[in-house]
PDB file of C-alpha atoms in Angstrom:
ATOM      1  CA  UNK A 684      98.184  83.912 113.468  1.00 86.00           C
ATOM      2  CA  UNK A 685      95.987  80.557 114.415  1.00 87.00           C
ATOM      3  CA  UNK A 686      93.926  81.410 117.075  1.00 90.00           C
ATOM      4  CA  UNK A 687      93.146  85.312 114.782  1.00 91.00           C
ATOM      5  CA  UNK A 688      92.113  82.936 111.576  1.00 91.00           C
ATOM      6  CA  UNK A 689      90.006  79.998 113.830  1.00 92.00           C
ATOM      7  CA  UNK A 690      88.079  83.117 114.439  1.00 92.00           C
ATOM      8  CA  UNK A 691      88.156  84.457 111.197  1.00 93.00           C
ATOM      9  CA  UNK A 692      86.794  80.728 109.957  1.00 93.00           C
ATOM     10  CA  UNK A 693      84.102  80.572 112.564  1.00 93.00           C
ATOM     11  CA  UNK A 694      82.659  83.737 110.753  1.00 91.00           C
ATOM     12  CA  UNK A 695      82.741  82.324 107.401  1.00 93.00           C
ATOM     13  CA  UNK A 696      79.337  80.276 106.254  1.00 91.00           C
ATOM     14  CA  UNK A 697      80.622  77.030 104.961  1.00 94.00           C
ATOM     15  CA  UNK A 698      80.072  77.828 101.345  1.00 93.00           C
ATOM     16  CA  UNK A 699      82.893  80.791 101.692  1.00 93.00           C
ATOM     17  CA  UNK A 700      84.954  77.789 103.492  1.00 95.00           C
ATOM     18  CA  UNK A 701      84.408  75.809 100.818  1.00 94.00           C
ATOM     19  CA  UNK A 702      85.462  78.680  97.926  1.00 94.00           C
ATOM     20  CA  UNK A 703      88.635  78.991 100.336  1.00 95.00           C
ATOM     21  CA  UNK A 704      89.997  76.069  99.638  1.00 94.00           C
ATOM     22  CA  UNK A 705      89.600  75.397  96.222  1.00 93.00           C
ATOM     23  CA  UNK A 706      91.277  78.971  95.654  1.00 93.00           C
ATOM     24  CA  UNK A 707      93.874  77.930  98.140  1.00 93.00           C
ATOM     25  CA  UNK A 708      94.076  74.403  96.672  1.00 92.00           C
ATOM     26  CA  UNK A 709      94.651  75.727  93.249  1.00 88.00           C
ATOM     27  CA  UNK A 710      97.206  78.694  93.976  1.00 87.00           C
ATOM     28  CA  UNK A 711      95.084  81.075  91.955  1.00 83.00           C
ATOM     29  CA  UNK A 712      95.256  79.035  88.566  1.00 80.00           C
ATOM     30  CA  UNK A 713      91.759  79.364  87.916  1.00 79.00           C
ATOM     31  CA  UNK A 714      89.449  82.664  88.760  1.00 80.00           C
ATOM     32  CA  UNK A 715      87.816  81.616  91.714  1.00 85.00           C
ATOM     33  CA  UNK A 716      84.926  83.492  93.538  1.00 90.00           C
ATOM     34  CA  UNK A 717      85.045  85.925  96.063  1.00 93.00           C
ATOM     35  CA  UNK A 718      85.136  84.559  99.534  1.00 93.00           C
ATOM     36  CA  UNK A 719      82.878  87.135 101.759  1.00 92.00           C
ATOM     37  CA  UNK A 720      84.047  87.780 105.208  1.00 89.00           C
ATOM     38  CA  UNK A 721      82.297  90.336 107.513  1.00 83.00           C
ATOM     39  CA  UNK A 722      84.096  93.513 107.937  1.00 75.00           C
ATOM     40  CA  UNK A 723      86.098  94.208 110.975  1.00 62.00           C
ATOM     41  CA  UNK A 724      89.272  92.741 112.462  1.00 49.00           C
ATOM     42  CA  UNK A 725      90.250  88.981 113.537  1.00 45.00           C
ATOM     43  CA  UNK A 726      90.662  89.286 116.688  1.00 47.00           C
ATOM     44  CA  UNK A 727      91.161  86.140 117.991  1.00 41.00           C
ATOM     45  CA  UNK A 728      95.105  86.558 119.244  1.00 41.00           C
ATOM     46  CA  UNK A 729      95.256  90.353 119.292  1.00 45.00           C
ATOM     47  CA  UNK A 730      96.708  90.924 115.953  1.00 57.00           C
ATOM     48  CA  UNK A 731      93.775  93.472 114.630  1.00 74.00           C
ATOM     49  CA  UNK A 732      94.451  92.735 111.143  1.00 85.00           C
ATOM     50  CA  UNK A 733      92.132  92.826 108.387  1.00 89.00           C
ATOM     51  CA  UNK A 734      91.306  89.903 106.633  1.00 92.00           C
ATOM     52  CA  UNK A 735      92.336  89.843 103.572  1.00 91.00           C
ATOM     53  CA  UNK A 736      95.604  91.040 105.262  1.00 93.00           C
ATOM     54  CA  UNK A 737      95.661  87.733 107.636  1.00 93.00           C
ATOM     55  CA  UNK A 738      94.781  85.404 104.681  1.00 95.00           C
ATOM     56  CA  UNK A 739      96.758  87.017 102.108  1.00 95.00           C
ATOM     57  CA  UNK A 740     100.208  86.797 105.204  1.00 94.00           C
ATOM     58  CA  UNK A 741      98.920  82.527 105.991  1.00 94.00           C
ATOM     59  CA  UNK A 742      98.710  81.540 102.713  1.00 95.00           C
ATOM     60  CA  UNK A 743     100.768  83.621 100.370  1.00 95.00           C
ATOM     61  CA  UNK A 744     103.324  86.655 101.808  1.00 95.00           C
ATOM     62  CA  UNK A 745     104.165  86.298 105.051  1.00 94.00           C
ATOM     63  CA  UNK A 746     105.881  89.426 105.199  1.00 93.00           C
ATOM     64  CA  UNK A 747     102.815  91.433 104.530  1.00 93.00           C
ATOM     65  CA  UNK A 748     101.233  94.017 107.203  1.00 89.00           C
ATOM     66  CA  UNK A 749      98.845  96.407 106.065  1.00 90.00           C
ATOM     67  CA  UNK A 750      95.688  96.769 103.619  1.00 89.00           C
ATOM     68  CA  UNK A 751      97.681  99.817 101.297  1.00 90.00           C
ATOM     69  CA  UNK A 752     100.125  97.185 100.459  1.00 92.00           C
ATOM     70  CA  UNK A 753      97.549  95.133  98.568  1.00 94.00           C
ATOM     71  CA  UNK A 754      95.896  95.879  95.383  1.00 93.00           C
ATOM     72  CA  UNK A 755      92.260  94.150  94.213  1.00 93.00           C
ATOM     73  CA  UNK A 756      92.208  92.070  91.225  1.00 93.00           C
ATOM     74  CA  UNK A 757      90.426  93.255  88.285  1.00 91.00           C
ATOM     75  CA  UNK A 758      87.956  90.180  88.545  1.00 89.00           C
ATOM     76  CA  UNK A 759      87.423  90.955  92.695  1.00 91.00           C
ATOM     77  CA  UNK A 760      84.037  92.018  92.813  1.00 88.00           C
ATOM     78  CA  UNK A 761      85.502  93.124  96.294  1.00 84.00           C
ATOM     79  CA  UNK A 762      87.240  95.834  95.003  1.00 75.00           C
ATOM     80  CA  UNK A 763      84.069  98.276  94.674  1.00 61.00           C
ATOM     81  CA  UNK A 764      81.996  96.560  97.694  1.00 51.00           C
ATOM     82  CA  UNK A 765      80.019  94.956  94.366  1.00 46.00           C
ATOM     83  CA  UNK A 766      78.548  92.407  96.824  1.00 45.00           C
ATOM     84  CA  UNK A 767      76.487  95.299  97.649  1.00 45.00           C
ATOM     85  CA  UNK A 768      76.425  94.701 101.498  1.00 53.00           C
ATOM     86  CA  UNK A 769      78.753  96.899 102.994  1.00 61.00           C
ATOM     87  CA  UNK A 770      79.469  94.768 106.514  1.00 70.00           C
ATOM     88  CA  UNK A 771      81.065  92.538 104.110  1.00 84.00           C
ATOM     89  CA  UNK A 772      84.651  92.468 102.053  1.00 89.00           C
ATOM     90  CA  UNK A 773      86.658  89.875 100.113  1.00 93.00           C
ATOM     91  CA  UNK A 774      89.290  88.022 101.614  1.00 93.00           C
ATOM     92  CA  UNK A 775      90.513  85.649  98.793  1.00 95.00           C
ATOM     93  CA  UNK A 776      93.760  86.259  99.127  1.00 95.00           C
ATOM     94  CA  UNK A 777      94.061  85.060  95.285  1.00 95.00           C
ATOM     95  CA  UNK A 778      92.425  88.070  94.370  1.00 95.00           C
ATOM     96  CA  UNK A 779      95.127  90.150  95.631  1.00 96.00           C
ATOM     97  CA  UNK A 780      98.430  91.134  94.259  1.00 95.00           C
ATOM     98  CA  UNK A 781     101.510  93.190  95.786  1.00 95.00           C
ATOM     99  CA  UNK A 782     102.749  96.417  94.447  1.00 92.00           C
ATOM    100  CA  UNK A 783     105.896  96.666  92.279  1.00 88.00           C
ATOM    101  CA  UNK A 784     108.219  98.793  92.952  1.00 77.00           C
ATOM    102  CA  UNK A 785     111.555  99.761  90.971  1.00 71.00           C
ATOM    103  CA  UNK A 786     114.838  97.819  92.045  1.00 62.00           C
ATOM    104  CA  UNK A 787     117.084  99.829  94.351  1.00 48.00           C
ATOM    105  CA  UNK A 788     119.822  99.541  93.435  1.00 48.00           C
ATOM    106  CA  UNK A 789     120.084  97.632  90.384  1.00 48.00           C
ATOM    107  CA  UNK A 790     120.291  94.001  89.864  1.00 50.00           C
ATOM    108  CA  UNK A 791     124.085  92.275  90.669  1.00 49.00           C
ATOM    109  CA  UNK A 792     124.348  90.488  87.439  1.00 46.00           C
ATOM    110  CA  UNK A 793     124.572  93.832  85.924  1.00 41.00           C
ATOM    111  CA  UNK A 794     126.919  93.683  83.132  1.00 40.00           C
ATOM    112  CA  UNK A 795     126.656  96.451  81.518  1.00 37.00           C
ATOM    113  CA  UNK A 796     126.665 100.264  82.867  1.00 37.00           C
ATOM    114  CA  UNK A 797     123.399 101.810  84.246  1.00 39.00           C
ATOM    115  CA  UNK A 798     123.671 105.445  82.994  1.00 37.00           C
ATOM    116  CA  UNK A 799     122.392 106.779  80.329  1.00 34.00           C
ATOM    117  CA  UNK A 800     124.657 106.434  76.860  1.00 32.00           C
ATOM    118  CA  UNK A 801     123.014 107.761  74.273  1.00 32.00           C
ATOM    119  CA  UNK A 802     122.359 111.692  73.244  1.00 32.00           C
ATOM    120  CA  UNK A 803     118.524 113.111  73.583  1.00 34.00           C
ATOM    121  CA  UNK A 804     119.226 114.063  69.899  1.00 33.00           C
ATOM    122  CA  UNK A 805     120.494 112.646  66.936  1.00 32.00           C
ATOM    123  CA  UNK A 806     124.007 114.227  66.393  1.00 32.00           C
ATOM    124  CA  UNK A 807     123.307 115.818  63.196  1.00 33.00           C
ATOM    125  CA  UNK A 808     119.941 117.195  61.153  1.00 30.00           C
ATOM    126  CA  UNK A 809     121.008 114.789  58.872  1.00 29.00           C
ATOM    127  CA  UNK A 810     121.340 111.332  60.975  1.00 27.00           C
ATOM    128  CA  UNK A 811     119.260 108.268  59.646  1.00 28.00           C
ATOM    129  CA  UNK A 812     117.187 106.759  61.696  1.00 28.00           C
ATOM    130  CA  UNK A 813     115.937 103.089  61.645  1.00 30.00           C
ATOM    131  CA  UNK A 814     112.334 102.716  61.782  1.00 32.00           C
ATOM    132  CA  UNK A 815     111.519  99.114  62.818  1.00 34.00           C
ATOM    133  CA  UNK A 816     107.598  97.288  61.800  1.00 36.00           C
ATOM    134  CA  UNK A 817     106.325  94.149  62.155  1.00 37.00           C
ATOM    135  CA  UNK A 818     105.833  92.414  58.523  1.00 38.00           C
ATOM    136  CA  UNK A 819     105.762  89.136  57.431  1.00 40.00           C
ATOM    137  CA  UNK A 820     106.511  87.764  60.984  1.00 41.00           C
ATOM    138  CA  UNK A 821     109.972  89.427  61.131  1.00 43.00           C
ATOM    139  CA  UNK A 822     111.585  93.180  61.480  1.00 40.00           C
ATOM    140  CA  UNK A 823     110.929  95.125  58.581  1.00 40.00           C
ATOM    141  CA  UNK A 824     113.305  98.478  58.599  1.00 38.00           C
ATOM    142  CA  UNK A 825     113.394 101.614  56.749  1.00 35.00           C
ATOM    143  CA  UNK A 826     116.130 104.340  56.466  1.00 32.00           C
ATOM    144  CA  UNK A 827     114.252 107.600  58.477  1.00 30.00           C
ATOM    145  CA  UNK A 828     116.462 111.180  57.400  1.00 29.00           C
ATOM    146  CA  UNK A 829     114.140 113.082  59.350  1.00 27.00           C
ATOM    147  CA  UNK A 830     115.524 113.534  62.968  1.00 28.00           C
ATOM    148  CA  UNK A 831     111.818 113.510  64.394  1.00 28.00           C
ATOM    149  CA  UNK A 832     110.230 110.754  62.418  1.00 29.00           C
ATOM    150  CA  UNK A 833     106.474 110.416  62.858  1.00 31.00           C
ATOM    151  CA  UNK A 834     106.485 106.548  64.698  1.00 30.00           C
ATOM    152  CA  UNK A 835     102.403 106.210  64.900  1.00 34.00           C
ATOM    153  CA  UNK A 836     101.488 102.598  64.411  1.00 36.00           C
ATOM    154  CA  UNK A 837      98.201 104.289  62.649  1.00 38.00           C
ATOM    155  CA  UNK A 838      96.154 103.895  65.542  1.00 38.00           C
ATOM    156  CA  UNK A 839      93.285 105.057  63.770  1.00 38.00           C
ATOM    157  CA  UNK A 840      92.857 101.823  62.053  1.00 36.00           C
ATOM    158  CA  UNK A 841      92.089  99.862  65.432  1.00 42.00           C
ATOM    159  CA  UNK A 842      88.441  99.926  64.732  1.00 53.00           C
ATOM    160  CA  UNK A 843      87.053  97.178  66.007  1.00 65.00           C
ATOM    161  CA  UNK A 844      85.893  97.319  69.086  1.00 82.00           C
ATOM    162  CA  UNK A 845      89.093  96.489  70.893  1.00 91.00           C
ATOM    163  CA  UNK A 846      91.288  98.282  73.680  1.00 94.00           C
ATOM    164  CA  UNK A 847      94.275  96.816  72.509  1.00 95.00           C
ATOM    165  CA  UNK A 848      96.100  93.802  70.347  1.00 96.00           C
ATOM    166  CA  UNK A 849      98.568  91.907  71.176  1.00 97.00           C
ATOM    167  CA  UNK A 850     101.825  90.432  69.261  1.00 96.00           C
ATOM    168  CA  UNK A 851     104.191  87.569  70.790  1.00 96.00           C
ATOM    169  CA  UNK A 852     107.740  87.305  69.767  1.00 96.00           C
ATOM    170  CA  UNK A 853     110.764  84.980  69.703  1.00 95.00           C
ATOM    171  CA  UNK A 854     113.477  87.501  69.326  1.00 94.00           C
ATOM    172  CA  UNK A 855     113.222  89.782  66.304  1.00 93.00           C
ATOM    173  CA  UNK A 856     110.068  87.334  64.820  1.00 93.00           C
ATOM    174  CA  UNK A 857     107.156  87.412  65.444  1.00 93.00           C
ATOM    175  CA  UNK A 858     104.997  84.200  65.681  1.00 93.00           C
ATOM    176  CA  UNK A 859     101.373  84.337  64.772  1.00 91.00           C
ATOM    177  CA  UNK A 860      98.883  87.188  63.998  1.00 92.00           C
ATOM    178  CA  UNK A 861      98.108  90.319  66.460  1.00 95.00           C
ATOM    179  CA  UNK A 862      95.551  88.757  69.222  1.00 95.00           C
ATOM    180  CA  UNK A 863      92.193  91.638  69.653  1.00 96.00           C
ATOM    181  CA  UNK A 864      91.242  92.273  72.915  1.00 96.00           C
ATOM    182  CA  UNK A 865      87.590  93.128  73.265  1.00 94.00           C
ATOM    183  CA  UNK A 866      87.432  92.259  77.752  1.00 93.00           C
ATOM    184  CA  UNK A 867      88.179  94.161  80.574  1.00 93.00           C
ATOM    185  CA  UNK A 868      91.095  91.798  80.889  1.00 94.00           C
ATOM    186  CA  UNK A 869      93.244  88.693  79.428  1.00 95.00           C
ATOM    187  CA  UNK A 870      94.877  86.591  80.515  1.00 94.00           C
ATOM    188  CA  UNK A 871      98.070  85.823  78.359  1.00 95.00           C
ATOM    189  CA  UNK A 872     100.002  81.683  79.317  1.00 94.00           C
ATOM    190  CA  UNK A 873     102.039  79.222  77.455  1.00 89.00           C
ATOM    191  CA  UNK A 874      99.852  75.861  77.985  1.00 79.00           C
ATOM    192  CA  UNK A 875      96.354  75.105  78.780  1.00 65.00           C
ATOM    193  CA  UNK A 876      94.443  74.324  81.445  1.00 63.00           C
ATOM    194  CA  UNK A 877      95.398  77.844  82.826  1.00 55.00           C
ATOM    195  CA  UNK A 878      92.086  79.397  81.582  1.00 66.00           C
ATOM    196  CA  UNK A 879      90.879  81.966  78.790  1.00 80.00           C
ATOM    197  CA  UNK A 880      92.605  84.469  76.994  1.00 90.00           C
ATOM    198  CA  UNK A 881      95.963  84.280  74.896  1.00 94.00           C
ATOM    199  CA  UNK A 882      97.599  80.903  74.633  1.00 92.00           C
ATOM    200  CA  UNK A 883     101.223  81.315  73.255  1.00 93.00           C
ATOM    201  CA  UNK A 884     101.212  76.749  72.806  1.00 90.00           C
ATOM    202  CA  UNK A 885      98.456  77.533  70.193  1.00 89.00           C
ATOM    203  CA  UNK A 886     100.410  79.647  68.601  1.00 89.00           C
ATOM    204  CA  UNK A 887     102.226  77.888  65.197  1.00 84.00           C
ATOM    205  CA  UNK A 888     105.232  76.134  66.341  1.00 75.00           C
ATOM    206  CA  UNK A 889     108.009  77.497  64.287  1.00 71.00           C
ATOM    207  CA  UNK A 890     112.175  76.242  65.211  1.00 84.00           C
ATOM    208  CA  UNK A 891     113.194  77.347  67.850  1.00 89.00           C
ATOM    209  CA  UNK A 892     116.387  77.912  70.102  1.00 91.00           C
ATOM    210  CA  UNK A 893     117.557  75.951  72.527  1.00 92.00           C
ATOM    211  CA  UNK A 894     117.191  79.811  74.513  1.00 93.00           C
ATOM    212  CA  UNK A 895     113.578  80.235  73.474  1.00 94.00           C
ATOM    213  CA  UNK A 896     112.164  76.695  74.947  1.00 93.00           C
ATOM    214  CA  UNK A 897     113.957  77.315  78.168  1.00 94.00           C
ATOM    215  CA  UNK A 898     112.385  80.744  78.232  1.00 95.00           C
ATOM    216  CA  UNK A 899     108.716  79.863  77.283  1.00 94.00           C
ATOM    217  CA  UNK A 900     109.488  76.284  79.955  1.00 93.00           C
ATOM    218  CA  UNK A 901     109.103  79.421  82.177  1.00 95.00           C
ATOM    219  CA  UNK A 902     105.839  81.413  80.996  1.00 95.00           C
ATOM    220  CA  UNK A 903     103.700  79.332  82.979  1.00 91.00           C
ATOM    221  CA  UNK A 904     100.241  81.063  84.178  1.00 91.00           C
ATOM    222  CA  UNK A 905     102.072  83.955  82.493  1.00 94.00           C
ATOM    223  CA  UNK A 906     100.093  87.243  83.338  1.00 95.00           C
ATOM    224  CA  UNK A 907      96.495  89.115  83.452  1.00 95.00           C
ATOM    225  CA  UNK A 908      96.219  92.654  81.869  1.00 97.00           C
ATOM    226  CA  UNK A 909      93.866  94.739  82.912  1.00 95.00           C
ATOM    227  CA  UNK A 910      92.462  97.906  81.608  1.00 94.00           C
ATOM    228  CA  UNK A 911      91.234 100.147  84.423  1.00 92.00           C
ATOM    229  CA  UNK A 912      90.517 103.654  85.215  1.00 89.00           C
ATOM    230  CA  UNK A 913      93.654 105.340  84.540  1.00 86.00           C
ATOM    231  CA  UNK A 914      95.592 102.663  82.760  1.00 92.00           C
ATOM    232  CA  UNK A 915      96.854  98.996  82.453  1.00 96.00           C
ATOM    233  CA  UNK A 916      97.935  97.022  84.736  1.00 96.00           C
ATOM    234  CA  UNK A 917      99.826  93.906  84.690  1.00 97.00           C
ATOM    235  CA  UNK A 918      99.721  91.035  87.306  1.00 97.00           C
ATOM    236  CA  UNK A 919     102.428  88.209  86.939  1.00 96.00           C
ATOM    237  CA  UNK A 920     101.049  85.256  87.711  1.00 93.00           C
ATOM    238  CA  UNK A 921     104.031  82.858  86.699  1.00 93.00           C
ATOM    239  CA  UNK A 922     106.592  81.687  89.381  1.00 93.00           C
ATOM    240  CA  UNK A 923     109.360  83.647  87.876  1.00 96.00           C
ATOM    241  CA  UNK A 924     109.646  87.787  86.763  1.00 96.00           C
ATOM    242  CA  UNK A 925     108.177  89.590  84.230  1.00 97.00           C
ATOM    243  CA  UNK A 926     110.112  92.810  83.172  1.00 96.00           C
ATOM    244  CA  UNK A 927     108.150  95.767  81.520  1.00 95.00           C
ATOM    245  CA  UNK A 928     108.915  98.973  79.923  1.00 92.00           C
ATOM    246  CA  UNK A 929     106.281 101.655  78.529  1.00 91.00           C
ATOM    247  CA  UNK A 930     106.495 105.774  77.728  1.00 87.00           C
ATOM    248  CA  UNK A 931     105.031 105.964  81.223  1.00 88.00           C
ATOM    249  CA  UNK A 932     107.207 103.851  83.623  1.00 87.00           C
ATOM    250  CA  UNK A 933     109.956 106.424  82.556  1.00 77.00           C
ATOM    251  CA  UNK A 934     109.950 109.539  85.203  1.00 73.00           C
ATOM    252  CA  UNK A 935     109.421 113.611  83.649  1.00 67.00           C
ATOM    253  CA  UNK A 936     112.503 114.396  81.710  1.00 63.00           C
ATOM    254  CA  UNK A 937     114.532 111.019  81.814  1.00 64.00           C
ATOM    255  CA  UNK A 938     116.627 110.258  79.434  1.00 65.00           C
ATOM    256  CA  UNK A 939     117.372 106.438  79.511  1.00 66.00           C
ATOM    257  CA  UNK A 940     114.691 103.771  79.374  1.00 74.00           C
ATOM    258  CA  UNK A 941     113.232 102.784  82.434  1.00 85.00           C
ATOM    259  CA  UNK A 942     112.627  98.462  82.303  1.00 90.00           C
ATOM    260  CA  UNK A 943     110.679  97.601  85.308  1.00 93.00           C
ATOM    261  CA  UNK A 944     110.615  94.582  86.906  1.00 94.00           C
ATOM    262  CA  UNK A 945     107.568  92.415  88.594  1.00 96.00           C
ATOM    263  CA  UNK A 946     107.866  90.116  90.705  1.00 95.00           C
ATOM    264  CA  UNK A 947     105.415  86.640  90.558  1.00 95.00           C
ATOM    265  CA  UNK A 948     102.092  87.447  93.236  1.00 95.00           C
ATOM    266  CA  UNK A 949     102.693  91.563  91.861  1.00 96.00           C
ATOM    267  CA  UNK A 950     100.990  93.731  90.198  1.00 96.00           C
ATOM    268  CA  UNK A 951     102.472  97.152  88.402  1.00 95.00           C
ATOM    269  CA  UNK A 952     100.625  99.791  86.811  1.00 95.00           C
ATOM    270  CA  UNK A 953     102.227  99.866  83.495  1.00 95.00           C
ATOM    271  CA  UNK A 954     100.667 102.370  81.111  1.00 94.00           C
ATOM    272  CA  UNK A 955      99.735 105.478  82.803  1.00 91.00           C
ATOM    273  CA  UNK A 956      96.637 108.087  79.862  1.00 87.00           C
ATOM    274  CA  UNK A 957      96.746 110.680  81.679  1.00 85.00           C
ATOM    275  CA  UNK A 958     100.962 110.468  81.835  1.00 82.00           C
ATOM    276  CA  UNK A 959     101.187 109.900  78.247  1.00 73.00           C
ATOM    277  CA  UNK A 960      99.272 113.335  77.221  1.00 61.00           C
ATOM    278  CA  UNK A 961     100.693 113.940  73.363  1.00 53.00           C
ATOM    279  CA  UNK A 962     103.846 112.638  73.922  1.00 53.00           C
ATOM    280  CA  UNK A 963     105.184 112.137  70.177  1.00 52.00           C
ATOM    281  CA  UNK A 964     107.054 109.352  69.094  1.00 55.00           C
ATOM    282  CA  UNK A 965     108.868 107.108  71.612  1.00 56.00           C
ATOM    283  CA  UNK A 966     112.156 106.906  70.535  1.00 61.00           C
ATOM    284  CA  UNK A 967     114.552 103.861  71.982  1.00 59.00           C
ATOM    285  CA  UNK A 968     118.012 104.124  71.440  1.00 56.00           C
ATOM    286  CA  UNK A 969     119.836 101.543  68.713  1.00 56.00           C
ATOM    287  CA  UNK A 970     116.009 100.286  67.845  1.00 57.00           C
ATOM    288  CA  UNK A 971     114.320 103.119  66.071  1.00 59.00           C
ATOM    289  CA  UNK A 972     110.964 104.777  66.985  1.00 64.00           C
ATOM    290  CA  UNK A 973     107.909 102.979  69.042  1.00 66.00           C
ATOM    291  CA  UNK A 974     104.396 103.570  68.989  1.00 74.00           C
ATOM    292  CA  UNK A 975     104.182 106.043  72.307  1.00 79.00           C
ATOM    293  CA  UNK A 976     100.930 103.763  73.083  1.00 86.00           C
ATOM    294  CA  UNK A 977     102.795 100.501  73.586  1.00 91.00           C
ATOM    295  CA  UNK A 978     104.017  98.494  76.184  1.00 95.00           C
ATOM    296  CA  UNK A 979     106.791  95.974  75.664  1.00 96.00           C
ATOM    297  CA  UNK A 980     106.829  92.558  78.149  1.00 97.00           C
ATOM    298  CA  UNK A 981     109.690  90.002  77.985  1.00 97.00           C
ATOM    299  CA  UNK A 982     108.958  86.819  80.020  1.00 97.00           C
ATOM    300  CA  UNK A 983     111.848  86.117  82.747  1.00 95.00           C
ATOM    301  CA  UNK A 984     114.680  87.777  80.513  1.00 95.00           C
ATOM    302  CA  UNK A 985     114.855  91.522  80.800  1.00 93.00           C
ATOM    303  CA  UNK A 986     116.834  94.089  79.089  1.00 92.00           C
ATOM    304  CA  UNK A 987     117.769  97.882  79.180  1.00 86.00           C
ATOM    305  CA  UNK A 988     120.895  99.585  80.092  1.00 80.00           C
ATOM    306  CA  UNK A 989     121.238  97.726  83.529  1.00 79.00           C
ATOM    307  CA  UNK A 990     120.969  94.422  81.924  1.00 85.00           C
ATOM    308  CA  UNK A 991     123.178  92.532  79.406  1.00 87.00           C
ATOM    309  CA  UNK A 992     120.564  92.658  76.834  1.00 91.00           C
ATOM    310  CA  UNK A 993     120.239  95.906  75.664  1.00 89.00           C
ATOM    311  CA  UNK A 994     117.369  95.396  73.371  1.00 91.00           C
ATOM    312  CA  UNK A 995     114.113  94.205  74.224  1.00 93.00           C
ATOM    313  CA  UNK A 996     114.643  91.948  70.376  1.00 93.00           C
ATOM    314  CA  UNK A 997     117.122  90.182  72.603  1.00 94.00           C
ATOM    315  CA  UNK A 998     115.175  88.723  74.372  1.00 96.00           C
ATOM    316  CA  UNK A 999     113.953  84.999  73.882  1.00 96.00           C
ATOM    317  CA  UNK A1000     110.221  85.474  74.751  1.00 96.00           C
ATOM    318  CA  UNK A1001     108.059  89.212  74.904  1.00 97.00           C
ATOM    319  CA  UNK A1002     104.933  90.404  74.147  1.00 97.00           C
ATOM    320  CA  UNK A1003     104.306  93.349  72.791  1.00 96.00           C
ATOM    321  CA  UNK A1004     100.940  95.454  73.846  1.00 96.00           C
ATOM    322  CA  UNK A1005      99.346  98.071  71.164  1.00 95.00           C
ATOM    323  CA  UNK A1006      97.020 100.369  72.738  1.00 93.00           C
ATOM    324  CA  UNK A1007      93.815 101.634  71.376  1.00 87.00           C
ATOM    325  CA  UNK A1008      94.187 105.343  71.696  1.00 69.00           C
ATOM    326  CA  UNK A1009      90.305 105.884  72.281  1.00 53.00           C
ATOM    327  CA  UNK A1010      89.885 104.614  75.932  1.00 52.00           C
TER     328      UNK A1010
END
């Protein structure tokens, strides 16, 4: 790739080269500007690679080969040709992510059966379910005698213009207040100075177990949540996996819970507005009903039928994304 890279660098202006150096040296810790390169492939080594694929192979993923394997991040102006010049495209390697796909087969550290082990409906009409909500920083539950309870979390109460609110949890305890998101994207990270957004280190310091402290130490740069046409995307900015579940990640007709593992540097569409449609309550076995317009994200630790942790409340550090239904 060396001759192809040299051929590309010769085409870049000095200010573009300087921006590229800053992005590579920071490893994406800061939201850098676009690096505009002329369209057309770099043929210095007869590779036939587009500029963005070439630089992503050089500085991030040696095994990437085609542009369709990459996704522009939400803050990249090149994703819609915003630069106004059709002859140029962004080739900043930290303006791209790779696309996450479900794991097949399940991870080797699975300790539980991966098959669904619960019925679709309660076995008896009088079966009691637990409805959980967060009040006073803890899980609160009340018995529900109806087999199909109303599980909405009062979306109509969100009238302040935000498209979602974030709740940070440690096991079964919510830490801090809800964080309202008004911008099109938000960073969630643990320690400054990873940028602006939802900084978990600024939340009240409660008594934390060793497991929670270890998990918090792995959050680092955290993740980027973005509201894009059709749905919500999550980009893993940390150096450890994140695990995501939402009502729209499960295939139609699936009885089990789908938990998607998103590796560092990868993105996933974690919520699809069209797919959720008019779904009612999202009932999680053993955890009670959930808001169908919500996303749950665990940092570094997985849960679900294929993991030793069956419920997200067993995860040390996790995030709940409560979406406003008004798109």
